[in-house]
Amino acid sequence: MKKLLIASALALGCATAVTAQEVYMSYGAYTQMDAINCHKGFDKVNNAWGGINIGLYIPVAKGVSVGPSYSYSSAYTPSSLYGIGNGYFESFKSKVGYHTLMLNVKIQYYQNSIVKLYAHAGAGAVISHMMPKFGDSYNKGYFAGQISPLGAEVEFYPGASVFGELGFGAQGLIQLGAKYSF
């Protein structure tokens, strides 16, 4: 199932890359995967470090863009769960990898000569890949969403800009990144 979803996302990305108008990469702190426990059955998982997000937007109307995105995050269980001390034994930790595929919509609602303000929403799936140290790996699927009512973008070079978003979801509570428009 995971291979099918990743292949579909790559095919969609390749098919739309020719017409893509905006490509972005960002870091999002405190993702949905921590907040709503997207690792049920896998106890005592530490909080994930956040998420790395990549995606693209294609304009469909004035001020409205849509496009796919992929996010990755991971978390570990403490090695002390296995009775081996204070956590210095990296090889005894179990891992959870979160792979998120979403379709996003961005609506720009204000622009001046310095900043563009927009809202962003997305929906898709989280595939939690559980990798227990002393057992077989397995996957669980969850709904993925993102709602960011406040996003700000500042262009610092023609076509290149930085952005920040406040919201909640699989891409993070606070998201910071860079975009390139062509």
Coordinates of C-alpha atoms in Angstrom, one line a residue:
M1 CA 0.0 0.0 0.0
K2 CA 2.8 2.4 0.9
K3 CA 4.6 1.7 -2.4
L4 CA 1.4 2.4 -4.3
L5 CA 0.8 5.7 -2.5
I6 CA 4.4 6.9 -3.0
A7 CA 4.3 5.8 -6.7
S8 CA 1.0 7.7 -7.2
A9 CA 2.5 10.8 -5.6
L10 CA 5.6 10.7 -7.8
A11 CA 3.5 10.2 -10.9
L12 CA 1.3 13.1 -10.0
G13 CA 4.4 15.2 -9.3
C14 CA 6.0 14.3 -12.6
A15 CA 2.8 14.9 -14.5
T16 CA 2.3 18.4 -13.0
A17 CA 5.9 19.5 -12.7
V18 CA 5.8 20.9 -16.2
T19 CA 3.0 23.3 -15.3
A20 CA 4.1 23.9 -11.7
Q21 CA 4.2 27.5 -10.7
E22 CA 5.5 27.3 -7.1
V23 CA 7.8 24.7 -5.4
Y24 CA 8.4 24.8 -1.7
M25 CA 10.3 23.2 1.1
S26 CA 9.7 23.8 4.8
Y27 CA 10.1 22.7 8.4
G28 CA 7.1 22.4 10.6
A29 CA 7.3 22.1 14.4
Y30 CA 4.9 20.0 16.5
T31 CA 3.0 18.0 14.0
Q32 CA -0.4 16.2 14.1
M33 CA 1.4 12.9 14.5
D34 CA 2.4 13.8 18.0
A35 CA -0.7 15.7 19.0
I36 CA -3.2 12.9 18.1
N37 CA -1.0 9.9 18.7
C38 CA -0.6 8.5 15.2
H39 CA 1.3 5.5 16.6
K40 CA -1.4 3.6 18.5
G41 CA -0.2 0.2 19.8
F42 CA 3.4 1.5 19.9
D43 CA 3.8 2.7 23.5
K44 CA 6.0 5.4 25.1
V45 CA 7.1 7.1 21.9
N46 CA 9.0 10.4 22.4
N47 CA 7.7 13.4 20.6
A48 CA 8.9 13.7 17.0
W49 CA 11.4 16.4 16.0
G50 CA 8.9 18.0 13.6
G51 CA 8.4 17.5 9.9
I52 CA 10.1 18.2 6.6
N53 CA 7.6 19.2 3.9
I54 CA 8.0 19.5 0.2
G55 CA 5.3 20.3 -2.4
L56 CA 4.2 22.4 -5.3
Y57 CA 1.3 24.6 -6.1
I58 CA -0.5 25.1 -9.5
P59 CA -2.7 28.2 -9.9
V60 CA -6.3 27.4 -10.8
A61 CA -7.8 30.8 -10.4
K62 CA -6.8 34.3 -9.3
G63 CA -5.3 34.0 -5.8
V64 CA -6.1 30.2 -5.6
S65 CA -3.6 27.4 -6.0
V66 CA -3.7 23.7 -5.5
G67 CA -1.1 20.9 -5.3
P68 CA 0.3 17.8 -3.7
S69 CA 2.8 17.6 -0.8
Y70 CA 4.9 15.1 1.0
S71 CA 6.0 15.3 4.6
Y72 CA 8.3 13.1 6.7
S73 CA 8.8 12.9 10.4
S74 CA 10.0 10.3 12.9
A75 CA 10.2 9.4 16.6
Y76 CA 11.9 6.9 18.8
T77 CA 11.1 5.0 22.0
P78 CA 13.5 5.5 24.8
S79 CA 16.1 2.6 25.1
S80 CA 15.4 2.6 28.9
L81 CA 12.2 0.7 28.1
Y82 CA 14.4 -2.3 27.5
G83 CA 16.1 -2.0 30.9
I84 CA 19.5 -0.9 29.6
G85 CA 20.0 2.4 31.3
N86 CA 19.9 6.1 30.4
G87 CA 19.3 6.0 26.6
Y88 CA 22.9 6.0 25.3
F89 CA 22.3 2.8 23.4
E90 CA 20.9 4.0 20.1
S91 CA 20.7 0.5 18.6
F92 CA 18.1 -0.6 21.2
K93 CA 15.6 2.1 20.3
S94 CA 12.5 1.4 18.3
K95 CA 11.5 3.8 15.6
V96 CA 8.3 5.2 14.0
G97 CA 8.5 6.9 10.6
Y98 CA 5.6 9.1 9.5
H99 CA 5.0 9.5 5.7
T100 CA 2.3 12.0 4.8
L101 CA 0.7 12.7 1.4
M102 CA -1.8 15.5 1.1
L103 CA -3.6 17.6 -1.5
N104 CA -3.4 21.3 -0.5
V105 CA -5.3 24.5 -1.4
K106 CA -3.8 27.9 -0.9
I107 CA -6.0 31.1 -1.0
Q108 CA -4.3 34.5 -1.0
Y109 CA -6.4 37.1 0.7
Y110 CA -4.1 40.2 1.0
Q111 CA -1.0 41.6 -0.9
N112 CA 1.0 44.7 -0.8
S113 CA 4.5 45.6 -2.1
I114 CA 6.2 43.7 0.8
V115 CA 4.1 40.8 2.0
K116 CA 1.4 38.4 0.7
L117 CA -1.0 36.9 3.3
Y118 CA -2.8 33.6 2.6
A119 CA -4.6 30.7 4.1
H120 CA -3.7 27.1 3.5
A121 CA -5.6 23.8 4.0
G122 CA -4.8 20.2 3.1
A123 CA -6.2 16.7 3.4
G124 CA -4.7 13.3 2.8
A125 CA -3.2 10.3 4.6
V126 CA -0.4 9.5 7.2
I127 CA 1.2 6.2 6.9
S128 CA 2.9 5.4 10.2
H129 CA 5.7 2.8 9.7
M130 CA 6.3 1.1 13.1
M131 CA 9.8 -0.4 13.4
P132 CA 10.0 -2.3 16.7
K133 CA 13.5 -3.3 17.7
F134 CA 12.4 -6.8 18.7
G135 CA 9.7 -7.5 16.2
D136 CA 8.5 -7.2 12.6
S137 CA 7.7 -3.8 11.1
Y138 CA 4.2 -2.9 10.3
N139 CA 2.1 0.1 9.0
K140 CA -1.0 1.9 10.2
G141 CA -2.9 4.5 8.3
Y142 CA -4.4 7.7 9.6
F143 CA -6.2 10.8 8.2
A144 CA -3.9 13.7 7.6
G145 CA -5.0 17.3 7.6
Q146 CA -3.6 20.8 7.8
I147 CA -5.3 24.1 8.4
S148 CA -3.2 27.3 8.5
P149 CA -5.4 30.4 8.5
L150 CA -2.4 32.7 8.7
G151 CA 0.4 32.4 6.2
A152 CA 2.8 35.2 5.2
E153 CA 5.3 35.3 2.3
V154 CA 8.0 37.8 1.6
E155 CA 9.8 37.8 -1.8
F156 CA 13.5 38.7 -1.4
Y157 CA 14.6 38.0 -5.0
P158 CA 12.5 37.7 -8.1
G159 CA 10.8 34.3 -7.9
A160 CA 12.4 33.4 -4.5
S161 CA 10.7 34.0 -1.2
V162 CA 10.5 32.9 2.4
F163 CA 7.3 32.1 4.2
G164 CA 5.8 31.3 7.6
E165 CA 2.5 29.7 8.6
L166 CA 0.6 29.3 11.8
G167 CA -2.0 26.5 12.0
F168 CA -2.3 22.9 13.0
G169 CA -1.8 19.6 11.2
A170 CA 0.6 17.1 9.6
Q171 CA 2.9 19.9 8.3
G172 CA 3.3 21.5 11.7
L173 CA 1.9 24.0 14.2
I174 CA 4.5 26.6 13.0
Q175 CA 5.9 26.2 9.6
L176 CA 8.9 28.0 8.1
G177 CA 10.3 27.6 4.6
A178 CA 11.4 28.8 1.2
K179 CA 9.5 28.9 -2.1
Y180 CA 10.6 29.3 -5.7
S181 CA 8.1 30.5 -8.3
F182 CA 8.6 30.0 -12.0

